[in-house]
Coordinates of C-alpha atoms and ligand atoms in Angstrom, one line a residue:
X148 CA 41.4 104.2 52.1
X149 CA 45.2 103.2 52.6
X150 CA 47.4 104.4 49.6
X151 CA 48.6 102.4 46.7
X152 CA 52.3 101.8 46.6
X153 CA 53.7 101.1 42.8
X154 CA 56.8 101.9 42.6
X155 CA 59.9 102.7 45.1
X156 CA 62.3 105.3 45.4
X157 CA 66.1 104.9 45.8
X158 CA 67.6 106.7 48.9
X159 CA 72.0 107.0 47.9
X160 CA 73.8 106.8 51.3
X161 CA 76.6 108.6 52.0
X162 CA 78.3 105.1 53.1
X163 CA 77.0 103.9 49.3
X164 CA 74.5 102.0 50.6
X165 CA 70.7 101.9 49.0
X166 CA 67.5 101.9 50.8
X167 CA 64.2 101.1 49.0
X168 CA 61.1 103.8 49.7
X169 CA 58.3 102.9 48.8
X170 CA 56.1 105.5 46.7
X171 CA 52.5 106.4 48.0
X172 CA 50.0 107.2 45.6
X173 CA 47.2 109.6 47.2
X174 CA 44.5 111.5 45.2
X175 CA 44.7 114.2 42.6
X176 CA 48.1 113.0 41.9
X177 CA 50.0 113.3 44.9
X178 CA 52.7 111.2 46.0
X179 CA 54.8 110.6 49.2
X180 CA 57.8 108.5 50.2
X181 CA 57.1 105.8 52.7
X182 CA 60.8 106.6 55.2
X183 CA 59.2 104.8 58.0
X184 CA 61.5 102.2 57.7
X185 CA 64.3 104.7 57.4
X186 CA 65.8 104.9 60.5
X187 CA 65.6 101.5 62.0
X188 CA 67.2 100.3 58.5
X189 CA 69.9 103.2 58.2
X190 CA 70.3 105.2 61.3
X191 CA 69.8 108.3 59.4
X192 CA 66.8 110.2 60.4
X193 CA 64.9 112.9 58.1
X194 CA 65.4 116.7 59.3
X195 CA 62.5 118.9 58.5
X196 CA 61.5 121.1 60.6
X197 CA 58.1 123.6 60.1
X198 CA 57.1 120.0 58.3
X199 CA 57.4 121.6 54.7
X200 CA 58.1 118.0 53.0
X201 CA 56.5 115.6 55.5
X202 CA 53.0 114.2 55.6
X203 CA 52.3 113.3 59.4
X204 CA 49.9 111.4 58.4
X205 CA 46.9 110.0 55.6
X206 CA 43.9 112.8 55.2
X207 CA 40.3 111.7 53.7
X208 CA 39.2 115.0 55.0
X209 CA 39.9 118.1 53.1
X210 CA 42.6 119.4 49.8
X211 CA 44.3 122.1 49.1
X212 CA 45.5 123.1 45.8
X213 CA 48.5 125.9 46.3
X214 CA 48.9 126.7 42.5
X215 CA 45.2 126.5 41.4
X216 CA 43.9 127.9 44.6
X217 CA 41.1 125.2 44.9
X218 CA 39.9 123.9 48.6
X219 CA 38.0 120.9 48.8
X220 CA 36.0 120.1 51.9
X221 CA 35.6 115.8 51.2
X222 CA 36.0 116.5 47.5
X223 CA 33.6 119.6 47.3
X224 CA 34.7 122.7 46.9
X225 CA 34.6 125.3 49.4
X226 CA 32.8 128.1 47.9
X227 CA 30.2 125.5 46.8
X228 CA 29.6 124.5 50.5
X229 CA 29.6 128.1 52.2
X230 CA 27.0 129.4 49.2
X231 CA 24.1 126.6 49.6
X232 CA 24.8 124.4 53.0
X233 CA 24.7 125.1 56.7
X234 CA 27.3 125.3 59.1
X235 CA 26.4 121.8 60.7
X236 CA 25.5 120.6 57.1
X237 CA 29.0 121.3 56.7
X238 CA 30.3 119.8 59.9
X239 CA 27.9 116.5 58.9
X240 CA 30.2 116.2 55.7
X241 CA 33.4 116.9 57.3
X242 CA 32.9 114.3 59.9
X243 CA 31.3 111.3 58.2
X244 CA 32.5 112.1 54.2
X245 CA 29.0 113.1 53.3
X246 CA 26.7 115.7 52.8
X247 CA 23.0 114.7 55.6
X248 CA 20.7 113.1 52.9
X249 CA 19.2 115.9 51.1
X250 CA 15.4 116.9 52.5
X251 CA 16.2 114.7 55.2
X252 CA 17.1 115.2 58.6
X253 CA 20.6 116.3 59.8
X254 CA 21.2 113.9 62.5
X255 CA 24.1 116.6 64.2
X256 CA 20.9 119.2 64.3
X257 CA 19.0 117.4 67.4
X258 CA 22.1 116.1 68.3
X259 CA 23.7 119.9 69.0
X260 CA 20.4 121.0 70.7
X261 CA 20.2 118.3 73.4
X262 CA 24.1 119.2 74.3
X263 CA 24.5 123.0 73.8
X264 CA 24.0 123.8 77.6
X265 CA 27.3 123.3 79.8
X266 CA 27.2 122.0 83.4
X267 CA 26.0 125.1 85.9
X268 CA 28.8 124.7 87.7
X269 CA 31.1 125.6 85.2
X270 CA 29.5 129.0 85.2
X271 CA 31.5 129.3 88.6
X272 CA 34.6 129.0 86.9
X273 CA 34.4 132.2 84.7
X274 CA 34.3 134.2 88.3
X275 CA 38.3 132.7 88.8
X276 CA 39.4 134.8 85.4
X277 CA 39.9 138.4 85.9
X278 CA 37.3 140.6 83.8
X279 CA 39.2 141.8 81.0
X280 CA 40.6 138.5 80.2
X281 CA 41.3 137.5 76.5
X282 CA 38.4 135.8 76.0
X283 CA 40.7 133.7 74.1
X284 CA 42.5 133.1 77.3
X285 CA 39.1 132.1 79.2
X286 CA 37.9 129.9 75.8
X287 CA 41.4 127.7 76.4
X288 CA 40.8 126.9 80.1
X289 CA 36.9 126.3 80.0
X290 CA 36.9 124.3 77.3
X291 CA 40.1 122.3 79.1
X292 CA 37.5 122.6 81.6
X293 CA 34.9 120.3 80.7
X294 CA 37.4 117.0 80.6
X295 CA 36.6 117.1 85.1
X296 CA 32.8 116.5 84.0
X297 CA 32.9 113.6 81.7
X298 CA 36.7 111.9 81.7
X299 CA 35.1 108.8 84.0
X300 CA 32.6 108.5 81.5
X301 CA 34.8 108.4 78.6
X302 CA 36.3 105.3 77.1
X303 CA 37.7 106.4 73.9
X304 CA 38.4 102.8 72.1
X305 CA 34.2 102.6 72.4
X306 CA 33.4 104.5 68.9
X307 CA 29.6 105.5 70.7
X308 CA 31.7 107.3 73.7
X309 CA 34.1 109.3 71.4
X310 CA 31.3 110.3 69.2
X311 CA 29.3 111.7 72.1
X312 CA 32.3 113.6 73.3
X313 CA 33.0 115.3 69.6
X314 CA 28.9 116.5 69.6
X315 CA 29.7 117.7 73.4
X316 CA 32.3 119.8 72.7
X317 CA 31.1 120.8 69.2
X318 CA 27.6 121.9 70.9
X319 CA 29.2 123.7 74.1
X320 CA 32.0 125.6 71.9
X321 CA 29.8 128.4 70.8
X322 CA 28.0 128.9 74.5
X323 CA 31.3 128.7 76.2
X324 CA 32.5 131.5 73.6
X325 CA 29.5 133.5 74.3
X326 CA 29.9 133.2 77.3
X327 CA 33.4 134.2 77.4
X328 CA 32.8 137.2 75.4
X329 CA 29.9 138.0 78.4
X330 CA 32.1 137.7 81.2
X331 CA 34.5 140.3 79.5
X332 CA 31.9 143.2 79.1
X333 CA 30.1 142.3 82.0
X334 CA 27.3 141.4 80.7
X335 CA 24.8 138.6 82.2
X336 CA 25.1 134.7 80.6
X337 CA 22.8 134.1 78.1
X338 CA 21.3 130.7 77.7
X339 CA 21.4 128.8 74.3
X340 CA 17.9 128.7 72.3
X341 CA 16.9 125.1 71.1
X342 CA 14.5 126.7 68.2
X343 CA 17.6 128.4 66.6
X344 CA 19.8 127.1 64.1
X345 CA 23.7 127.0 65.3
X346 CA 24.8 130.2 64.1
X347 CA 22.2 132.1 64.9
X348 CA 21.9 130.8 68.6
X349 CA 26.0 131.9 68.5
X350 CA 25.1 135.5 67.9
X351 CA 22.1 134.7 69.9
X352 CA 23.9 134.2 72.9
X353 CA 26.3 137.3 72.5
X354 CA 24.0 139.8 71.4
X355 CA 20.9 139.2 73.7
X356 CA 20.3 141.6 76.2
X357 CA 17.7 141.7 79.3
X358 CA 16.0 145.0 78.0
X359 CA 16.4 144.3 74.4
X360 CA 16.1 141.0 73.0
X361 CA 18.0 139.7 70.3
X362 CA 16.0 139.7 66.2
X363 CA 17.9 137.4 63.9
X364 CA 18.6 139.3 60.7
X365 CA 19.1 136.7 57.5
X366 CA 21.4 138.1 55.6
X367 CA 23.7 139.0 58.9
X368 CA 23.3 135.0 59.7
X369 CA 24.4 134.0 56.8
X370 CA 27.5 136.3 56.2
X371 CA 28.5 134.9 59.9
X372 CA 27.6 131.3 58.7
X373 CA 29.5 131.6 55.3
X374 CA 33.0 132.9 57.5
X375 CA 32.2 130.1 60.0
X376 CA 32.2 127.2 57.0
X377 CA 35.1 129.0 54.9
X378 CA 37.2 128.6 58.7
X379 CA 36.2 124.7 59.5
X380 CA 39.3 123.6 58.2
X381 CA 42.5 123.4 56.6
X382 CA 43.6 120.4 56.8
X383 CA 47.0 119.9 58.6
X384 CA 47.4 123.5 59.6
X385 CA 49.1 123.9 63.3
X386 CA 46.2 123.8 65.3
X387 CA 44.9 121.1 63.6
X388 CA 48.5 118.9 64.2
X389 CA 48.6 119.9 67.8
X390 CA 44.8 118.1 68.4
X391 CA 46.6 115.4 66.4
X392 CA 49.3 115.5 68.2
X393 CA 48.0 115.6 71.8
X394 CA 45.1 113.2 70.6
X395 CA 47.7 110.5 69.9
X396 CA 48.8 109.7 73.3
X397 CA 44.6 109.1 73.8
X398 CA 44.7 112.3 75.7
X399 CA 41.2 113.8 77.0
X400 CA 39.5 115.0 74.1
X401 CA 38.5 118.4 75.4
X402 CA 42.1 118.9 76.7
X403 CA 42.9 117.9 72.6
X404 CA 40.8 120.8 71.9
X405 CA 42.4 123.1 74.4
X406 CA 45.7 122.5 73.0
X407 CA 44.5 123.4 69.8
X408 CA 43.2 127.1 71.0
X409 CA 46.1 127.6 72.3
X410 CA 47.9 127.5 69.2
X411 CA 45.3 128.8 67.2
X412 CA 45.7 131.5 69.5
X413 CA 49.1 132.5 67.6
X414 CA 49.8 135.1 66.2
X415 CA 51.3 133.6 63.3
X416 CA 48.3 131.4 63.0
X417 CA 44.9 133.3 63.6
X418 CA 45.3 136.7 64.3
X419 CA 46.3 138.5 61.0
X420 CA 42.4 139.6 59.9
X421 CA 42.5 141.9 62.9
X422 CA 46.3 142.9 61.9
X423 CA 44.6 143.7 58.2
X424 CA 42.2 146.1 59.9
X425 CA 45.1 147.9 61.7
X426 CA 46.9 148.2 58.7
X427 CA 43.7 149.8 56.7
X428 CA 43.3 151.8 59.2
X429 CA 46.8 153.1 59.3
X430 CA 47.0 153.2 55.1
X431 CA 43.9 155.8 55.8
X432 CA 43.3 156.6 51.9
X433 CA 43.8 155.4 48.2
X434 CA 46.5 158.0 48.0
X435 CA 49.0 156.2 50.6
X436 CA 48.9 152.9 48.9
X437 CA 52.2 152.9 47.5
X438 CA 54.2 154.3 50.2
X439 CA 52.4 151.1 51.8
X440 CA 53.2 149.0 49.3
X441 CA 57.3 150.5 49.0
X442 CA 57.8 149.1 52.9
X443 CA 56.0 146.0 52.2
X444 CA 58.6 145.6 49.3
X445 CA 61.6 147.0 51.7
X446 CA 63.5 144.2 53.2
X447 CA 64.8 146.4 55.5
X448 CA 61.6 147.3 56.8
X449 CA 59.5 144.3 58.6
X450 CA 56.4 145.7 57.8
X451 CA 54.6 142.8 55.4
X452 CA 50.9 143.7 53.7
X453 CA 48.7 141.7 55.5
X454 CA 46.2 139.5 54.5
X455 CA 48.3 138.7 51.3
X456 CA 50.7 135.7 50.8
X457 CA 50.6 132.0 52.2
X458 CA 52.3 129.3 52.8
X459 CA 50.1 127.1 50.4
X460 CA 48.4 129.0 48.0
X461 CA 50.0 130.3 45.2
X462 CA 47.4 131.8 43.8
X463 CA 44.2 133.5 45.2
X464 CA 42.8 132.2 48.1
X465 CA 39.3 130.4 47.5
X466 CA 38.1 131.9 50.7
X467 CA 39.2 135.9 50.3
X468 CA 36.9 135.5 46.9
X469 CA 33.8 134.1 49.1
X470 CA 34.6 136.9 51.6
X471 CA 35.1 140.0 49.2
X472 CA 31.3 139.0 47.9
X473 CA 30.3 138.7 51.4
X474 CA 31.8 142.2 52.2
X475 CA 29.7 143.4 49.3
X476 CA 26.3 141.9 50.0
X477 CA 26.2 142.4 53.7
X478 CA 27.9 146.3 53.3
X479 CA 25.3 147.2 50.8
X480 CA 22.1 145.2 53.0
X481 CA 23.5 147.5 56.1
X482 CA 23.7 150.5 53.9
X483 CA 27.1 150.5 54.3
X484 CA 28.4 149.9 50.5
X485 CA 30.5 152.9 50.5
X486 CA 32.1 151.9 53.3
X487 CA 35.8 154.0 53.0
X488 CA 37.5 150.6 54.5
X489 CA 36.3 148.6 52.3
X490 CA 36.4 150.9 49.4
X491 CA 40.3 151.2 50.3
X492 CA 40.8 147.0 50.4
X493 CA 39.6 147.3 46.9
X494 CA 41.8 149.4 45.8
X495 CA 44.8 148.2 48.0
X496 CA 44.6 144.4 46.2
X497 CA 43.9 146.4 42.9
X498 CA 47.2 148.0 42.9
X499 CA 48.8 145.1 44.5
X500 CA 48.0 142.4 42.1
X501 CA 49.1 144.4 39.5
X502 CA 52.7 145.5 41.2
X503 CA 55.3 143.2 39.5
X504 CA 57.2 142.0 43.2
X505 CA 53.5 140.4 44.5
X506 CA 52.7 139.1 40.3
X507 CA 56.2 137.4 41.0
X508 CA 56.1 136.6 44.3
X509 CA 52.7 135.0 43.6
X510 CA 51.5 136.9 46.9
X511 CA 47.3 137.1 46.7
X512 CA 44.5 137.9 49.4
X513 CA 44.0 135.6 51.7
X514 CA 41.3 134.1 53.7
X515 CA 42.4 137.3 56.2
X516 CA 42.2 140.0 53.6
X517 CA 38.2 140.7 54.0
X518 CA 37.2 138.2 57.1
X519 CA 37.7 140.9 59.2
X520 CA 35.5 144.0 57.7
X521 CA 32.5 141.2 57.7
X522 CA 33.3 140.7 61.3
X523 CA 33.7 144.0 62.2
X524 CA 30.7 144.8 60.2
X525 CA 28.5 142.3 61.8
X526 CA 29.8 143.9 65.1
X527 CA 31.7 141.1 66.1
X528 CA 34.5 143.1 68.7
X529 CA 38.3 142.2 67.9
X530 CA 39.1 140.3 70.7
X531 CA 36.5 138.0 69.2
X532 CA 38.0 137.7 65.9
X533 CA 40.0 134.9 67.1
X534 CA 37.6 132.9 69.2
X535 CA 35.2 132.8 66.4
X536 CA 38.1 131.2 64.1
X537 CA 38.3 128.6 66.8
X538 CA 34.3 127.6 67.1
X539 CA 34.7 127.3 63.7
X540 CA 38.1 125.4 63.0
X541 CA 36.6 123.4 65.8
X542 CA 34.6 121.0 63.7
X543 CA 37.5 120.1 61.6
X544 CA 39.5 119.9 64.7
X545 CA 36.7 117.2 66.1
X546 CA 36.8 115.5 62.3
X547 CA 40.8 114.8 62.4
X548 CA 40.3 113.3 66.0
X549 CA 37.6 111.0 65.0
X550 CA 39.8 109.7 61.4
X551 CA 42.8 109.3 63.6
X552 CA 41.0 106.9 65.9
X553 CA 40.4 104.9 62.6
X554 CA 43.7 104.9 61.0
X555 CA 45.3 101.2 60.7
X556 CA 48.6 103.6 60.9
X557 CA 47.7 105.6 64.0
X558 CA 50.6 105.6 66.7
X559 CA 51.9 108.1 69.5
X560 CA 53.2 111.3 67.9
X561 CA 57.1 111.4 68.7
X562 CA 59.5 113.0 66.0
X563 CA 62.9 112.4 66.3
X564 CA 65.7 115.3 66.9
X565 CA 69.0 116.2 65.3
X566 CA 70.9 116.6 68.6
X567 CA 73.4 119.3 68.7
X568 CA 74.4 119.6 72.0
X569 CA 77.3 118.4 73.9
X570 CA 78.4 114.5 73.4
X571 CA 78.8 112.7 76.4
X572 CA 81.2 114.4 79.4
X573 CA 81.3 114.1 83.0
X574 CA 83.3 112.2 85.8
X575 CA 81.5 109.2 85.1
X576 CA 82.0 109.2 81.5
X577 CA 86.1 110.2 81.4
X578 CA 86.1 107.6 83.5
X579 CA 84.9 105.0 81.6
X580 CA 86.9 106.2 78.7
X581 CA 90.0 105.7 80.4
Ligands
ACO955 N1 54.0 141.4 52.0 C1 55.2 141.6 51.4 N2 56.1 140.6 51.0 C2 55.6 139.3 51.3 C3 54.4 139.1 51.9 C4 53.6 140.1 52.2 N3 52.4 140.0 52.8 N4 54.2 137.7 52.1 C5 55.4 137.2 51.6 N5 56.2 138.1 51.1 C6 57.5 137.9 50.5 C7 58.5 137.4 51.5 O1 59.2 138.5 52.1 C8 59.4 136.5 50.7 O2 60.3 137.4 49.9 P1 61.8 136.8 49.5 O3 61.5 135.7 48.6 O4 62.4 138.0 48.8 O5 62.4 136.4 50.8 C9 58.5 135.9 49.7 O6 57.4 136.8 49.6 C10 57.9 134.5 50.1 O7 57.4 134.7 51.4 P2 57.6 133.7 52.6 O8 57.6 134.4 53.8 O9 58.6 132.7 52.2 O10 56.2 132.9 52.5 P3 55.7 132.0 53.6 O11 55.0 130.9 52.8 O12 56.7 131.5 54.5 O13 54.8 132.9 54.4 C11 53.0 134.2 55.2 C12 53.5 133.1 54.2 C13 53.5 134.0 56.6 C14 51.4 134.1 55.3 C15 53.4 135.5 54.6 O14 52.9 135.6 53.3 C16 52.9 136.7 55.4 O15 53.5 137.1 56.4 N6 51.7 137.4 55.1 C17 51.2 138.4 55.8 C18 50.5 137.9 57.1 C19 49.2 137.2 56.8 O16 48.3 137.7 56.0 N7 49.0 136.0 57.4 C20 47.7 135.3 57.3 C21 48.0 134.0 56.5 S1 46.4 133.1 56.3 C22 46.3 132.2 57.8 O17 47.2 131.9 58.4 C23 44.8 131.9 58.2

């Protein structure tokens, strides 16, 4: 839906000239200035970088409320999602704007299985990466990969082609991570299982073993299924502009999707559940807490507590409170409750949230601050950590590259730049000035 403009907004020029910007109305409240016309009316361009101020583009897909700590996945909220829907359920909603008729059919189920096997010869390709690769590393250039099977077939201004291409690389991301993680322990490829569900046939394919086959176990399915639906997306995060970004030159999608690994990969961007285990594990117990929580205060000392603060919330993260009842269901079902780990989070956020530099700050759990004891717990290996955020995040990847196809406003992604650098010099140039 394109916004409503009302009003406009005066923009004071230094030369005391005004320019008119229009006001954008978008939901819950929120408001932009149109500058699109800025520059080509002015010559003034708007500096900001990291984005903090500017909206690359319109959203219909998910919200984020900082200050309340509320995330909406197409206006429903998160936690309601990850406690009664499906990971494809979820993906359904995220990529058409509703929830697959309820008792009906989910048309991405059938759609998943019939593409969730990847070309044999791609298995060839895992021989060129040496065996302790990130599987990160090997995730980025497989799934880059797959654009030298289908990019004949793929015209992406036909709607039929680009949908087919979204289901391909949502169906192929968890067999090529499996795989991945395979290729790493040296462990034989595991083909993906039509009868089970997607998240299931994920752990599936990295736990089965020749001599000891893989039993699903419910309540382990579901904790992986709940961290998989909590990481689908964020709306325009950095991975999540980079697809956007490389998508709007009508790139290859699968190379969109490799570009958005990569700087998932970051870590600034998806690594800081496994830096909240390292830190546990260094804090050892309850007792050093606040000598923890001193250097985390010290701005002398770089040390930050991880897995607390963001950039957007203000308030507690919706996910960490999904996650911390997730830690507690799937600790106690693998008679784990007392975990010391987790038993030492607790207590770390305890004494945090009541420390008067985090109340001010406004610095809460994040989605970080308990993801990783439910993947460690679930046996999920570090190195994984990250590629699991990226099967995930992939479906909300796949959802911002099918709305931008549909946006009346779409265009080629090219900021402009303050340029500091020399001004013109050279022979040709004192010439001319002479
Ligand atoms: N521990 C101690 N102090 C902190 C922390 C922290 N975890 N987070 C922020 N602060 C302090 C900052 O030093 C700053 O202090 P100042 O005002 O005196 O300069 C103030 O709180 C505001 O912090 P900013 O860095 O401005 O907040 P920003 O929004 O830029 O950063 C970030 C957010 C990067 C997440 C930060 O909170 C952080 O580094 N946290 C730890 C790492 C982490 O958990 N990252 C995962 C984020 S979730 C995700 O990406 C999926």
């Amino acid at each position: 839906m394109a916004p409503k403009t009302q009003k406009t907004a005066q923009l004071h020029l230094p030369d005391g000239s005004v320019h008119e910007l229009p006001v954008l109305n978008g939901a819950f409240q929120k408001h932009a200035l149109d500058i699109r016309s800025l520059y080509k009316a002015t010559g003034f361009t708007a500096y900001d970088p990291g984005y903090t101020s500017t909206a690359s583009c319109k959203s219909a897909i998910t919200y984020i409320d900082g200050a309340k700590g509320d995330l909406y996945y197409r206006g429903y909220p998160v936690k309601k999602l990850a406690d009664h829907n499906t990971f494809l359920e979820v993906a359904h909603l995220l990529w058409e704007g509703e929830l697959p008729e309820a008792g009906g059919k989910n048309p991405l189920e059938e759609a998943v299985r019939s593409h969730s096997m990847v070309h044999e010869q791609l298995r060839e390709f895992f021989k060129g990466f040496r065996r302790d690769a990130h599987p990160m590393a090997i995730l980025m250039g497989t799934v880059g990969a797959l654009s030298s099977f289908y990019h004949e077939d793929l015209n992406l201004h036909n709607e039929d082609d680009r949908d087919l291409a979204a289901i391909r690389i949502l169906a192929k991301m968890p067999t090529l991570a499996a795989m991945a993680y395979r290729y790493n322990k040296g462990l034989p490829f595991v083909y993906p299982c039509n009868e089970l569900s997607y998240v299931e046939n994920f752990v599936y394919m990295m736990f089965d073993m020749p001599t000891q086959p893989y039993k699903a176990d419910d309540v382990r399915v579901k904790a992986l299924e709940k961290v998989m639906i909590l990481h689908a997306d964020h709306e325009q995060n950095a991975s999540t502009s980079t697809v956007r970004m490389a998508a709007s030159s009508h790139a290859d999608p699968f190379g969109c999707i490799a570009a958005g690994v990569a700087s998932l990969w970051g870590p600034a961007h998806g690594g800081a559940n496994e830096a909240v285990l390292r830190m546990l594990a260094a804090i050892q117990t309850p007792e050093n807490i606040p000598i923890f929580l001193e250097k985390a205060k010290d701005k002398a000392d770089p040390f930050k507590l991880m897995g607390f603060g963001h950039r957007v919330y203000k308030n507690y993260d919706p996910r960490a409170h999904v996650l911390k009842e997730v830690c507690h269901t799937l600790l106690k079902h693998l008679g784990l409750a007392q975990d010391p780990l987790f038993k030492l989070a607790l207590e770390l956020e305890k004494v945090a949230l009541n420390d008067p530099y985090f109340i001010e700050k406004k610095l809460y759990p994040n989605v970080d601050f308990y993801s990783g004891l439910v993947l460690q717990a679930l046996g999920i290996p570090l190195n994984m950590f990250t590629v699991l955020f990226a099967v995930a995040r992939t479906t909300g990847w796949l959802a911002h590259w099918k709305e931008l196809f549909d946006d009346e406003d779409f265009k080629i992604g090219r900021p402009q730049q303050l340029y500091v650098g020399p001004e013109a010099r050279g022979r040709d140039c004192e010439e001319s000035e002479e």
